[in-house]
Short mmCIF file of N, CA and C in Angstrom, two decimals:
data_model
loop_
_atom_site.label_atom_id
_atom_site.label_comp_id
_atom_site.label_asym_id
_atom_site.label_seq_id
_atom_site.Cartn_x
_atom_site.Cartn_y
_atom_site.Cartn_z
N MET A 1 -22.66 70.41 4.96
CA MET A 1 -22.84 69.39 3.44
C MET A 1 -24.28 69.25 3.40
N THR A 2 -24.01 69.02 1.89
CA THR A 2 -26.03 68.96 1.39
C THR A 2 -26.22 67.84 1.29
N GLN A 3 -27.74 67.22 1.38
CA GLN A 3 -28.01 66.14 2.05
C GLN A 3 -28.64 65.80 0.15
N PRO A 4 -27.97 64.58 -0.53
CA PRO A 4 -28.61 64.99 -1.63
C PRO A 4 -30.08 64.48 -1.87
N SER A 5 -30.95 65.00 -2.73
CA SER A 5 -32.28 65.46 -3.23
C SER A 5 -32.83 64.19 -3.73
N PHE A 6 -34.31 64.02 -3.30
CA PHE A 6 -34.95 62.88 -3.21
C PHE A 6 -34.65 62.43 -4.62
N LEU A 7 -34.64 63.11 -5.70
CA LEU A 7 -34.36 62.73 -7.13
C LEU A 7 -33.47 62.15 -7.32
N ALA A 8 -32.10 62.81 -6.86
CA ALA A 8 -30.85 62.25 -7.12
C ALA A 8 -30.72 60.63 -6.32
N VAL A 9 -31.22 60.93 -5.51
CA VAL A 9 -31.45 59.06 -4.65
C VAL A 9 -32.28 58.17 -5.76
N GLU A 10 -33.05 58.79 -6.02
CA GLU A 10 -34.07 57.92 -6.80
C GLU A 10 -32.94 57.38 -8.39
N ASP A 11 -32.51 58.50 -8.71
CA ASP A 11 -31.82 58.04 -10.30
C ASP A 11 -31.04 57.18 -9.57
N SER A 12 -29.94 57.17 -8.83
CA SER A 12 -29.06 56.27 -8.66
C SER A 12 -29.56 55.02 -7.75
N ILE A 13 -30.72 54.93 -7.59
CA ILE A 13 -31.42 53.34 -7.32
C ILE A 13 -31.80 52.83 -8.44
N GLU A 14 -32.00 53.89 -9.13
CA GLU A 14 -32.54 53.10 -10.72
C GLU A 14 -31.55 52.82 -11.53
N LYS A 15 -30.62 53.53 -11.53
CA LYS A 15 -28.97 52.65 -12.17
C LYS A 15 -28.66 51.72 -11.65
N SER A 16 -29.17 51.44 -10.40
CA SER A 16 -28.66 50.30 -9.63
C SER A 16 -29.13 49.29 -10.12
N LEU A 17 -30.32 49.27 -9.98
CA LEU A 17 -31.82 48.58 -10.75
C LEU A 17 -31.30 47.79 -12.22
N VAL A 18 -30.49 48.90 -12.55
CA VAL A 18 -30.70 48.72 -14.36
C VAL A 18 -28.98 47.71 -14.09
N LYS A 19 -28.19 47.71 -13.34
CA LYS A 19 -26.99 46.92 -13.30
C LYS A 19 -27.29 45.47 -13.04
N ILE A 20 -28.75 45.58 -11.94
CA ILE A 20 -28.86 43.88 -11.64
C ILE A 20 -29.10 43.50 -12.24
N LYS A 21 -30.42 44.24 -13.16
CA LYS A 21 -31.33 43.80 -14.14
C LYS A 21 -30.49 43.09 -15.33
N LYS A 22 -29.08 43.49 -15.38
CA LYS A 22 -28.27 43.44 -16.30
C LYS A 22 -27.27 41.99 -16.34
N LYS A 23 -26.92 42.20 -14.55
CA LYS A 23 -26.59 40.99 -14.52
C LYS A 23 -27.32 39.65 -14.40
N LEU A 24 -28.52 39.96 -13.81
CA LEU A 24 -29.01 38.49 -13.92
C LEU A 24 -29.78 38.14 -14.98
N LEU A 25 -29.66 38.94 -16.24
CA LEU A 25 -29.83 38.30 -17.88
C LEU A 25 -28.53 37.85 -18.02
N THR A 26 -27.38 38.13 -17.68
CA THR A 26 -26.08 37.62 -18.21
C THR A 26 -26.00 36.24 -17.77
N LEU A 27 -26.67 36.05 -16.22
CA LEU A 27 -26.97 34.95 -15.84
C LEU A 27 -27.81 33.28 -16.36
N TYR A 28 -28.83 34.56 -16.46
CA TYR A 28 -29.82 33.78 -17.51
C TYR A 28 -29.14 32.94 -18.50
N PHE A 29 -28.71 33.69 -19.58
CA PHE A 29 -28.14 33.76 -20.66
C PHE A 29 -27.30 32.55 -20.38
N LEU A 30 -26.41 32.47 -19.70
CA LEU A 30 -25.11 31.86 -19.57
C LEU A 30 -25.70 30.15 -19.37
N LYS A 31 -27.13 30.29 -18.41
CA LYS A 31 -27.23 29.08 -18.14
C LYS A 31 -28.40 28.55 -18.69
N SER A 32 -28.92 29.34 -20.08
CA SER A 32 -29.74 28.70 -20.70
C SER A 32 -29.05 27.82 -21.77
N ASN A 33 -30.23 26.73 -22.44
CA ASN A 33 -29.85 25.89 -23.75
C ASN A 33 -29.05 26.70 -24.48
N ILE A 34 -29.33 27.71 -24.82
CA ILE A 34 -28.31 28.26 -26.04
C ILE A 34 -27.10 28.82 -25.56
N VAL A 35 -26.36 28.30 -25.85
CA VAL A 35 -25.27 28.84 -25.92
C VAL A 35 -24.48 30.11 -26.35
N ARG A 36 -24.27 30.95 -25.39
CA ARG A 36 -23.99 32.30 -26.40
C ARG A 36 -22.70 33.18 -25.13
N ILE A 37 -21.98 33.53 -26.30
CA ILE A 37 -20.18 33.65 -26.14
C ILE A 37 -20.14 35.48 -25.96
N ARG A 38 -20.26 35.83 -24.87
CA ARG A 38 -19.85 37.25 -24.56
C ARG A 38 -18.23 37.57 -25.02
N THR A 39 -18.53 38.89 -25.83
CA THR A 39 -17.59 39.23 -26.99
C THR A 39 -17.35 40.97 -26.70
N LYS A 40 -16.37 41.30 -27.46
CA LYS A 40 -16.63 42.89 -27.21
C LYS A 40 -17.58 43.07 -27.86
N GLU A 41 -18.05 42.74 -29.00
CA GLU A 41 -18.86 43.34 -29.91
C GLU A 41 -20.40 42.96 -29.10
N GLY A 42 -20.49 42.59 -28.45
CA GLY A 42 -21.73 41.98 -28.00
C GLY A 42 -21.75 40.52 -27.69
N ILE A 43 -23.21 40.18 -27.84
CA ILE A 43 -23.62 38.49 -27.53
C ILE A 43 -23.74 38.08 -28.98
N LYS A 44 -22.51 36.90 -29.39
CA LYS A 44 -22.52 36.03 -29.97
C LYS A 44 -23.09 34.99 -30.01
N MET A 45 -24.51 34.76 -31.12
CA MET A 45 -25.16 33.54 -30.95
C MET A 45 -24.41 32.37 -31.60
N LEU A 46 -25.20 31.05 -31.19
CA LEU A 46 -24.38 29.79 -31.57
C LEU A 46 -24.88 29.89 -33.06
N ASN A 47 -23.64 29.07 -33.64
CA ASN A 47 -23.84 29.09 -35.13
C ASN A 47 -24.86 27.78 -35.81
N PHE A 48 -26.07 27.89 -36.09
CA PHE A 48 -27.16 26.99 -36.16
C PHE A 48 -26.84 26.12 -37.29
N LYS A 49 -25.45 26.38 -38.12
CA LYS A 49 -25.44 25.35 -38.89
C LYS A 49 -24.22 24.45 -38.70
N LYS A 50 -23.63 24.72 -37.68
CA LYS A 50 -23.15 23.62 -36.81
C LYS A 50 -23.75 22.91 -36.16
N THR A 51 -25.19 23.12 -36.09
CA THR A 51 -25.95 22.04 -34.91
C THR A 51 -26.42 21.03 -35.78
N ILE A 52 -27.07 19.75 -34.93
CA ILE A 52 -27.28 18.79 -35.44
C ILE A 52 -28.54 18.75 -35.82
N VAL A 53 -29.68 19.61 -35.47
CA VAL A 53 -31.03 20.00 -35.52
C VAL A 53 -30.80 20.55 -36.91
N TYR A 54 -30.42 21.61 -37.42
CA TYR A 54 -29.99 22.22 -38.99
C TYR A 54 -29.65 21.50 -39.83
N ASN A 55 -28.42 20.71 -39.27
CA ASN A 55 -27.83 19.66 -40.19
C ASN A 55 -29.09 18.61 -40.66
N ILE A 56 -29.36 18.23 -39.72
CA ILE A 56 -30.52 16.72 -40.46
C ILE A 56 -31.91 17.53 -41.45
N ARG A 57 -31.89 18.42 -40.65
CA ARG A 57 -33.22 18.88 -41.87
C ARG A 57 -32.78 19.68 -42.56
N ASP A 58 -31.77 20.07 -43.34
CA ASP A 58 -31.14 20.43 -44.20
C ASP A 58 -30.90 19.19 -45.13
N LEU A 59 -30.32 17.93 -44.50
CA LEU A 59 -29.84 16.58 -45.19
C LEU A 59 -30.91 15.87 -45.78
N SER A 60 -32.11 16.22 -45.02
CA SER A 60 -33.32 15.71 -45.21
C SER A 60 -34.33 16.52 -46.03
N ASN A 61 -34.03 17.69 -46.50
CA ASN A 61 -34.54 18.56 -47.80
C ASN A 61 -33.94 18.28 -49.23
N HIS A 62 -32.52 18.05 -48.43
CA HIS A 62 -31.94 17.50 -49.72
C HIS A 62 -31.91 16.46 -50.37
N ILE A 63 -32.45 15.26 -49.41
CA ILE A 63 -32.62 14.03 -50.45
C ILE A 63 -34.27 14.01 -50.42
N SER A 64 -35.26 14.88 -50.13
CA SER A 64 -36.21 14.75 -50.83
C SER A 64 -36.56 15.33 -52.15
N HIS A 65 -35.48 16.82 -52.18
CA HIS A 65 -35.50 17.36 -53.36
C HIS A 65 -34.61 16.29 -54.51
N TYR A 66 -34.05 15.94 -54.20
CA TYR A 66 -33.48 14.98 -54.94
C TYR A 66 -34.20 14.17 -55.40
N ILE A 67 -35.09 13.34 -54.58
CA ILE A 67 -36.19 11.96 -55.05
C ILE A 67 -37.05 12.72 -56.04
N GLN A 68 -37.38 14.25 -55.22
CA GLN A 68 -38.52 14.72 -56.25
C GLN A 68 -38.20 14.82 -57.96
N ASN A 69 -36.99 15.43 -57.96
CA ASN A 69 -36.59 15.75 -59.30
C ASN A 69 -36.12 14.24 -59.99
N ASN A 70 -35.78 13.37 -59.32
CA ASN A 70 -35.44 11.83 -59.85
C ASN A 70 -36.84 11.27 -60.31
N ASP A 71 -37.77 11.56 -60.00
CA ASP A 71 -39.07 10.73 -60.10
C ASP A 71 -39.28 11.88 -61.44
N GLU A 72 -39.71 12.96 -61.01
CA GLU A 72 -40.12 13.97 -62.32
C GLU A 72 -39.19 13.50 -63.80
N LYS A 73 -38.10 13.36 -63.72
CA LYS A 73 -37.17 12.85 -65.11
C LYS A 73 -37.74 11.49 -65.17
N LYS A 74 -38.36 10.69 -64.87
CA LYS A 74 -39.00 9.51 -64.91
C LYS A 74 -40.55 9.11 -65.27
N VAL A 75 -41.21 10.73 -65.42
CA VAL A 75 -42.61 10.90 -65.49
C VAL A 75 -42.92 9.83 -66.42
N GLY A 76 -44.11 8.50 -66.59
CA GLY A 76 -44.71 7.99 -67.31
C GLY A 76 -44.29 6.40 -67.12
N GLU A 77 -43.11 6.24 -66.28
CA GLU A 77 -42.21 5.20 -66.14
C GLU A 77 -42.48 4.81 -64.52
N SER A 78 -42.35 5.81 -63.95
CA SER A 78 -42.91 5.84 -62.24
C SER A 78 -43.97 5.35 -61.21
N VAL A 79 -43.85 4.16 -60.92
CA VAL A 79 -44.52 3.38 -60.02
C VAL A 79 -45.65 4.51 -59.00
N PHE A 80 -44.80 5.72 -58.67
CA PHE A 80 -45.80 6.08 -57.72
C PHE A 80 -46.51 7.36 -58.01
N ALA A 81 -47.47 6.71 -59.73
CA ALA A 81 -48.09 7.21 -60.14
C ALA A 81 -49.19 6.03 -60.68
N THR A 82 -50.74 6.69 -59.88
CA THR A 82 -51.58 5.67 -60.20
C THR A 82 -52.38 5.93 -61.80
N HIS A 83 -53.04 4.26 -61.64
CA HIS A 83 -53.99 4.41 -63.28
C HIS A 83 -54.60 5.85 -63.11
N SER A 84 -54.99 6.71 -62.51
CA SER A 84 -55.59 7.86 -62.28
C SER A 84 -54.80 8.75 -62.65
N SER A 85 -53.60 8.90 -62.71
CA SER A 85 -52.38 10.19 -63.00
C SER A 85 -52.21 10.17 -61.76
N GLU A 86 -53.03 9.87 -60.63
CA GLU A 86 -52.61 11.05 -58.92
C GLU A 86 -51.15 10.14 -58.20
N ARG A 87 -50.59 11.53 -57.74
CA ARG A 87 -48.91 10.59 -57.46
C ARG A 87 -49.35 9.93 -56.38
N ILE A 88 -48.51 8.87 -55.71
CA ILE A 88 -48.10 8.40 -55.00
C ILE A 88 -47.30 8.54 -53.92
N SER A 89 -46.90 9.16 -52.60
CA SER A 89 -46.03 9.50 -52.37
C SER A 89 -44.91 8.39 -51.89
N ARG A 90 -43.68 8.67 -51.18
CA ARG A 90 -42.76 7.75 -51.00
C ARG A 90 -43.47 6.86 -49.70
N LEU A 91 -43.84 7.63 -48.77
CA LEU A 91 -44.20 7.05 -47.83
C LEU A 91 -44.94 5.87 -47.75
N GLN A 92 -46.43 5.92 -48.76
CA GLN A 92 -47.14 5.26 -49.24
C GLN A 92 -46.41 4.24 -50.03
N GLY A 93 -45.37 4.52 -50.55
CA GLY A 93 -44.67 3.47 -51.25
C GLY A 93 -43.36 2.64 -50.31
N MET A 94 -43.26 3.16 -49.09
CA MET A 94 -42.18 2.19 -47.96
C MET A 94 -43.67 1.47 -47.23
N THR A 95 -44.60 2.37 -47.31
CA THR A 95 -45.47 1.57 -46.10
C THR A 95 -46.32 -0.11 -47.18
N ALA A 96 -46.35 0.08 -48.22
CA ALA A 96 -46.33 -0.58 -49.37
C ALA A 96 -45.45 -2.01 -48.88
N GLY A 97 -44.26 -1.41 -49.16
CA GLY A 97 -42.63 -2.33 -48.71
C GLY A 97 -43.29 -2.73 -47.31
N TYR A 98 -43.61 -2.40 -46.03
CA TYR A 98 -43.98 -2.94 -44.77
C TYR A 98 -44.82 -3.78 -45.01
N LEU A 99 -45.56 -3.67 -45.43
CA LEU A 99 -47.09 -4.59 -46.00
C LEU A 99 -46.33 -5.83 -46.33
N TYR A 100 -45.50 -5.65 -47.30
CA TYR A 100 -45.24 -6.54 -48.23
C TYR A 100 -44.25 -7.47 -47.46
N THR A 101 -43.63 -7.11 -46.88
CA THR A 101 -42.83 -7.87 -46.15
C THR A 101 -43.25 -8.47 -45.05
N HIS A 102 -44.48 -7.97 -44.21
CA HIS A 102 -44.60 -8.71 -43.51
C HIS A 102 -46.63 -9.35 -43.52
N GLN A 103 -46.44 -9.97 -44.99
CA GLN A 103 -47.68 -10.83 -45.10
C GLN A 103 -47.65 -11.88 -44.79
N ASP A 104 -46.83 -12.15 -44.01
CA ASP A 104 -46.92 -13.58 -43.07
C ASP A 104 -47.52 -13.20 -41.75
N ARG A 105 -48.26 -12.16 -41.57
CA ARG A 105 -49.36 -12.18 -40.16
C ARG A 105 -50.14 -10.67 -40.54
N GLN A 106 -50.74 -10.79 -39.46
CA GLN A 106 -51.70 -9.40 -39.79
C GLN A 106 -51.34 -8.31 -39.47
N VAL A 107 -51.41 -7.42 -39.98
CA VAL A 107 -51.40 -6.08 -39.48
C VAL A 107 -52.08 -5.25 -39.88
N ILE A 108 -52.10 -4.29 -38.55
CA ILE A 108 -53.39 -3.26 -38.20
C ILE A 108 -52.54 -2.07 -38.06
N GLN A 109 -53.22 -0.97 -38.04
CA GLN A 109 -52.52 0.25 -38.05
C GLN A 109 -52.12 0.19 -37.16
N LYS A 110 -52.37 0.44 -35.78
CA LYS A 110 -51.21 0.28 -34.42
C LYS A 110 -49.80 -0.07 -34.78
N ASP A 111 -49.84 -1.56 -35.96
CA ASP A 111 -48.24 -1.95 -36.76
C ASP A 111 -48.09 -1.25 -37.08
N LEU A 112 -48.63 -0.31 -37.89
CA LEU A 112 -47.55 0.91 -39.10
C LEU A 112 -47.15 1.75 -38.09
N GLU A 113 -47.76 2.65 -37.14
CA GLU A 113 -47.76 3.41 -36.47
C GLU A 113 -46.34 3.06 -35.70
N LYS A 114 -46.09 2.10 -35.03
CA LYS A 114 -44.55 1.53 -34.54
C LYS A 114 -44.06 1.45 -35.20
N GLY A 115 -44.11 0.36 -35.87
CA GLY A 115 -42.58 -0.03 -37.34
C GLY A 115 -42.48 0.98 -38.46
N MET A 116 -43.45 2.26 -38.19
CA MET A 116 -42.72 3.20 -39.31
C MET A 116 -42.44 4.65 -39.10
N SER A 117 -42.80 4.14 -37.21
CA SER A 117 -42.60 5.82 -36.41
C SER A 117 -43.32 6.79 -36.62
N ILE A 118 -44.40 6.67 -36.82
CA ILE A 118 -45.10 7.69 -37.43
C ILE A 118 -46.43 7.60 -36.54
N SER A 119 -46.88 8.69 -36.80
CA SER A 119 -48.20 9.40 -35.53
C SER A 119 -49.85 8.74 -35.83
N LYS A 120 -50.29 8.71 -34.56
CA LYS A 120 -51.72 7.86 -34.98
C LYS A 120 -52.39 8.67 -36.50
N SER A 121 -52.57 9.68 -36.50
CA SER A 121 -53.17 11.10 -37.39
C SER A 121 -52.26 10.57 -38.73
N THR A 122 -51.42 10.73 -38.62
CA THR A 122 -50.73 10.60 -40.08
C THR A 122 -50.78 8.82 -40.84
N ALA A 123 -51.07 8.06 -39.66
CA ALA A 123 -51.41 6.77 -40.09
C ALA A 123 -52.71 6.74 -40.47
N SER A 124 -53.33 6.90 -40.00
CA SER A 124 -54.78 7.26 -40.28
C SER A 124 -55.07 7.61 -41.82
N GLY A 125 -54.39 8.99 -41.88
CA GLY A 125 -54.94 9.73 -43.11
C GLY A 125 -53.83 8.83 -44.69
N LEU A 126 -52.82 8.28 -43.57
CA LEU A 126 -52.24 7.29 -44.80
C LEU A 126 -52.54 6.32 -45.65
N VAL A 127 -53.60 5.23 -44.85
CA VAL A 127 -54.18 4.15 -44.67
C VAL A 127 -55.37 5.11 -45.44
N GLN A 128 -56.12 5.71 -45.61
CA GLN A 128 -57.20 6.34 -46.39
C GLN A 128 -56.97 6.60 -47.41
N ARG A 129 -55.64 7.54 -47.70
CA ARG A 129 -54.88 7.64 -49.09
C ARG A 129 -54.66 6.36 -50.06
N MET A 130 -54.14 5.02 -49.39
CA MET A 130 -53.45 4.22 -50.23
C MET A 130 -54.65 3.28 -50.24
N VAL A 131 -55.94 3.56 -49.29
CA VAL A 131 -56.90 2.44 -49.85
C VAL A 131 -57.94 3.23 -51.19
N LYS A 132 -57.90 4.55 -51.03
CA LYS A 132 -58.08 5.56 -51.89
C LYS A 132 -57.35 5.06 -53.39
N ASN A 133 -55.91 5.17 -53.16
CA ASN A 133 -55.22 4.79 -54.58
C ASN A 133 -55.11 3.22 -54.94
N GLY A 134 -55.80 3.08 -54.60
CA GLY A 134 -55.59 0.90 -55.29
C GLY A 134 -54.60 0.16 -54.54
N LEU A 135 -53.87 0.71 -53.23
CA LEU A 135 -52.73 -0.01 -52.95
C LEU A 135 -53.24 -0.72 -51.93
N ILE A 136 -54.04 -0.34 -51.22
CA ILE A 136 -54.34 -1.33 -50.10
C ILE A 136 -56.28 -2.08 -49.74
N TYR A 137 -56.27 -3.02 -49.38
CA TYR A 137 -57.80 -2.85 -48.60
C TYR A 137 -57.80 -3.54 -47.44
N THR A 138 -59.27 -3.03 -46.86
CA THR A 138 -58.97 -3.34 -45.50
C THR A 138 -60.09 -4.71 -44.91
N THR A 139 -59.62 -5.51 -44.08
CA THR A 139 -60.37 -6.50 -43.63
C THR A 139 -60.89 -6.62 -42.31
N PRO A 140 -61.80 -6.68 -41.99
CA PRO A 140 -62.34 -7.39 -40.22
C PRO A 140 -61.06 -8.12 -39.63
N SER A 141 -60.88 -7.65 -38.31
CA SER A 141 -59.97 -8.65 -37.88
C SER A 141 -60.68 -10.05 -37.29
N PRO A 142 -59.83 -11.23 -37.67
CA PRO A 142 -60.36 -11.81 -36.79
C PRO A 142 -61.20 -12.43 -35.59
N ASP A 143 -59.50 -11.35 -34.86
CA ASP A 143 -59.81 -11.71 -33.47
C ASP A 143 -60.63 -10.33 -32.84
N ASP A 144 -61.15 -9.01 -33.26
CA ASP A 144 -61.68 -8.08 -33.14
C ASP A 144 -62.70 -7.46 -34.14
N ALA A 145 -63.92 -7.73 -34.54
CA ALA A 145 -64.05 -6.97 -35.80
C ALA A 145 -64.24 -5.66 -36.23
N ARG A 146 -64.24 -4.79 -35.03
CA ARG A 146 -64.03 -3.19 -34.83
C ARG A 146 -62.38 -2.92 -35.23
N VAL A 147 -61.39 -3.96 -35.50
CA VAL A 147 -59.88 -3.64 -35.89
C VAL A 147 -59.76 -4.22 -37.16
N LYS A 148 -59.57 -2.77 -38.13
CA LYS A 148 -59.06 -3.66 -39.46
C LYS A 148 -57.69 -4.12 -40.07
N CYS A 149 -57.88 -5.18 -40.46
CA CYS A 149 -56.17 -5.30 -41.01
C CYS A 149 -55.98 -4.98 -42.53
N LEU A 150 -54.83 -4.49 -42.72
CA LEU A 150 -54.27 -4.02 -43.88
C LEU A 150 -53.96 -4.96 -45.00
N ASN A 151 -54.11 -4.91 -46.39
CA ASN A 151 -53.44 -5.90 -46.88
C ASN A 151 -53.34 -5.22 -48.32
N LEU A 152 -52.37 -5.96 -48.91
CA LEU A 152 -51.77 -5.00 -50.24
C LEU A 152 -52.91 -5.63 -51.39
N THR A 153 -53.21 -4.85 -52.38
CA THR A 153 -53.77 -5.05 -53.74
C THR A 153 -52.90 -5.86 -54.62
N THR A 154 -53.48 -6.58 -55.70
CA THR A 154 -53.13 -7.22 -56.44
C THR A 154 -51.83 -6.58 -57.21
N TYR A 155 -52.51 -4.79 -57.26
CA TYR A 155 -51.77 -4.15 -58.27
C TYR A 155 -50.93 -3.73 -57.54
N ALA A 156 -50.84 -3.45 -55.91
CA ALA A 156 -49.26 -3.38 -55.30
C ALA A 156 -48.70 -4.29 -55.14
N LYS A 157 -49.06 -5.17 -55.16
CA LYS A 157 -47.82 -6.89 -54.64
C LYS A 157 -47.37 -6.62 -56.44
N ASN A 158 -48.17 -6.54 -57.53
CA ASN A 158 -47.04 -6.49 -58.88
C ASN A 158 -46.32 -5.41 -59.16
N THR A 159 -46.59 -4.04 -58.71
CA THR A 159 -45.42 -3.14 -58.33
C THR A 159 -44.16 -2.94 -57.68
N MET A 160 -44.14 -3.99 -56.69
CA MET A 160 -43.69 -3.91 -55.43
C MET A 160 -41.75 -3.99 -56.14
N SER A 161 -41.78 -4.76 -56.80
CA SER A 161 -40.41 -5.04 -57.17
C SER A 161 -39.71 -4.04 -57.76
N GLU A 162 -40.69 -2.94 -58.72
CA GLU A 162 -40.53 -1.67 -59.40
C GLU A 162 -40.23 -0.82 -57.96
N ILE A 163 -40.84 -0.96 -57.09
CA ILE A 163 -40.45 0.10 -55.81
C ILE A 163 -39.46 -0.52 -55.49
N ASN A 164 -39.10 -1.40 -54.55
CA ASN A 164 -38.06 -2.17 -54.56
C ASN A 164 -36.43 -1.41 -55.30
N SER A 165 -36.90 -1.76 -56.60
CA SER A 165 -35.84 -1.24 -57.50
C SER A 165 -35.26 0.15 -57.25
N GLN A 166 -36.09 1.14 -57.46
CA GLN A 166 -36.04 2.60 -57.24
C GLN A 166 -35.24 2.76 -55.63
N ALA A 167 -35.98 2.31 -54.74
CA ALA A 167 -35.31 2.44 -53.61
C ALA A 167 -34.00 1.90 -53.66
N GLU A 168 -33.87 0.79 -54.17
CA GLU A 168 -32.44 0.41 -53.79
C GLU A 168 -31.58 1.81 -55.18
N ASP A 169 -31.82 2.04 -55.54
CA ASP A 169 -30.89 3.32 -56.75
C ASP A 169 -31.22 4.29 -55.59
N THR A 170 -32.07 4.46 -54.89
CA THR A 170 -32.11 6.16 -54.37
C THR A 170 -31.02 5.92 -53.28
N GLU A 171 -30.94 4.72 -52.76
CA GLU A 171 -30.06 4.40 -51.12
C GLU A 171 -28.62 4.26 -51.91
N ARG A 172 -28.57 3.42 -53.24
CA ARG A 172 -26.70 3.61 -53.62
C ARG A 172 -26.46 5.20 -53.83
N ARG A 173 -27.14 5.56 -54.40
CA ARG A 173 -26.42 7.45 -55.08
C ARG A 173 -26.33 7.87 -53.85
N LEU A 174 -27.38 7.53 -52.67
CA LEU A 174 -26.88 8.56 -51.18
C LEU A 174 -25.72 7.88 -50.80
N GLN A 175 -25.56 6.41 -50.86
CA GLN A 175 -24.30 6.31 -50.13
C GLN A 175 -22.79 6.32 -51.01
N GLN A 176 -23.42 6.76 -51.79
CA GLN A 176 -22.20 7.10 -52.79
C GLN A 176 -20.48 7.82 -52.67
N GLY A 177 -19.30 6.99 -52.57
CA GLY A 177 -18.31 7.22 -52.31
C GLY A 177 -17.95 7.95 -50.53
N ILE A 178 -19.12 6.91 -49.91
CA ILE A 178 -18.94 6.60 -48.17
C ILE A 178 -18.97 5.06 -47.95
N SER A 179 -17.57 5.19 -47.20
CA SER A 179 -16.88 3.74 -46.57
C SER A 179 -18.00 3.28 -46.04
N PRO A 180 -17.94 1.36 -45.89
CA PRO A 180 -18.92 0.94 -44.85
C PRO A 180 -18.17 1.13 -43.44
N GLU A 181 -17.05 1.82 -43.23
CA GLU A 181 -16.80 2.33 -41.82
C GLU A 181 -17.44 3.47 -41.47
N ASP A 182 -17.15 4.57 -42.53
CA ASP A 182 -18.06 6.06 -42.26
C ASP A 182 -19.87 5.13 -41.99
N LEU A 183 -19.86 4.47 -43.03
CA LEU A 183 -21.94 4.72 -42.77
C LEU A 183 -21.99 3.98 -41.14
N ALA A 184 -21.20 2.88 -40.98
CA ALA A 184 -21.22 2.28 -39.73
C ALA A 184 -21.56 3.60 -38.54
N THR A 185 -20.47 4.68 -38.92
CA THR A 185 -20.63 5.28 -38.18
C THR A 185 -21.64 6.59 -37.79
N PHE A 186 -22.19 6.62 -38.93
CA PHE A 186 -23.08 7.18 -39.33
C PHE A 186 -24.62 6.86 -38.63
N PHE A 187 -24.73 5.54 -39.01
CA PHE A 187 -25.60 4.74 -38.51
C PHE A 187 -26.02 4.51 -36.71
N LYS A 188 -24.66 4.60 -36.31
CA LYS A 188 -24.56 4.38 -34.43
C LYS A 188 -24.69 6.04 -34.00
N VAL A 189 -23.76 7.10 -34.73
CA VAL A 189 -24.15 8.32 -34.69
C VAL A 189 -25.89 8.51 -34.52
N ILE A 190 -26.59 8.44 -35.61
CA ILE A 190 -28.19 8.46 -35.56
C ILE A 190 -29.05 7.83 -34.50
N ASP A 191 -28.55 6.38 -34.58
CA ASP A 191 -28.80 5.89 -33.15
C ASP A 191 -29.08 6.50 -31.40
N GLN A 192 -27.68 7.14 -31.71
CA GLN A 192 -27.18 7.94 -30.02
C GLN A 192 -28.59 9.07 -29.78
N ILE A 193 -28.00 9.67 -31.32
CA ILE A 193 -29.41 11.00 -31.12
C ILE A 193 -30.86 10.43 -31.19
N ARG A 194 -31.50 9.41 -31.61
CA ARG A 194 -32.42 8.87 -31.35
C ARG A 194 -32.81 8.57 -29.09
N GLU A 195 -31.60 7.94 -29.06
CA GLU A 195 -31.02 7.64 -27.66
C GLU A 195 -31.87 8.99 -26.80
N ASN A 196 -31.03 9.98 -27.39
CA ASN A 196 -30.73 11.53 -26.50
C ASN A 196 -32.30 11.69 -26.09
N THR A 197 -32.90 11.98 -27.36
CA THR A 197 -33.86 12.16 -27.13
C THR A 197 -35.41 11.68 -27.46
N LYS A 198 -35.20 10.44 -26.46
CA LYS A 198 -36.50 9.58 -26.04
C LYS A 198 -37.15 10.59 -25.19
#
């Protein structure tokens, strides 16, 4: 009886290691957050078009394009253009609306961050642009001179009714054909997704 050669043994071990690696990789993929289904054709990836992440991002893009195209049709009459013809973003318009509905109290940058769910850096840049565009001005807080209160300019206050009208038009279009029950379910699902991602 002939003894197996060293090369044959080494080859056999190598093949066994490859099989073990394949099994470990299979286990890893099955336990990972990405759902993969093993089929005869190989590994089938999760259909990303059926995911919440893809659909929310896609919907957000659709809404942004709709708003942008709608604004471009109203060039010359849009309140989202300053006297110097610089564009004012929707976020600035929403911020003006937030400040308008909170005129009964002092609003500082931290209030914007929390109330509009934006980061500190986003809020800081937003305030700077709105001051430059003549929508807000800052005053020292009576409690702490280092903190700046945010105030709407007369120009911004005078345009609030038109900003609100445009926002209502957009919202009506987005809700078109959706029943109150379905809309309530939509907001309930969104709230649950927010809760899941805390």
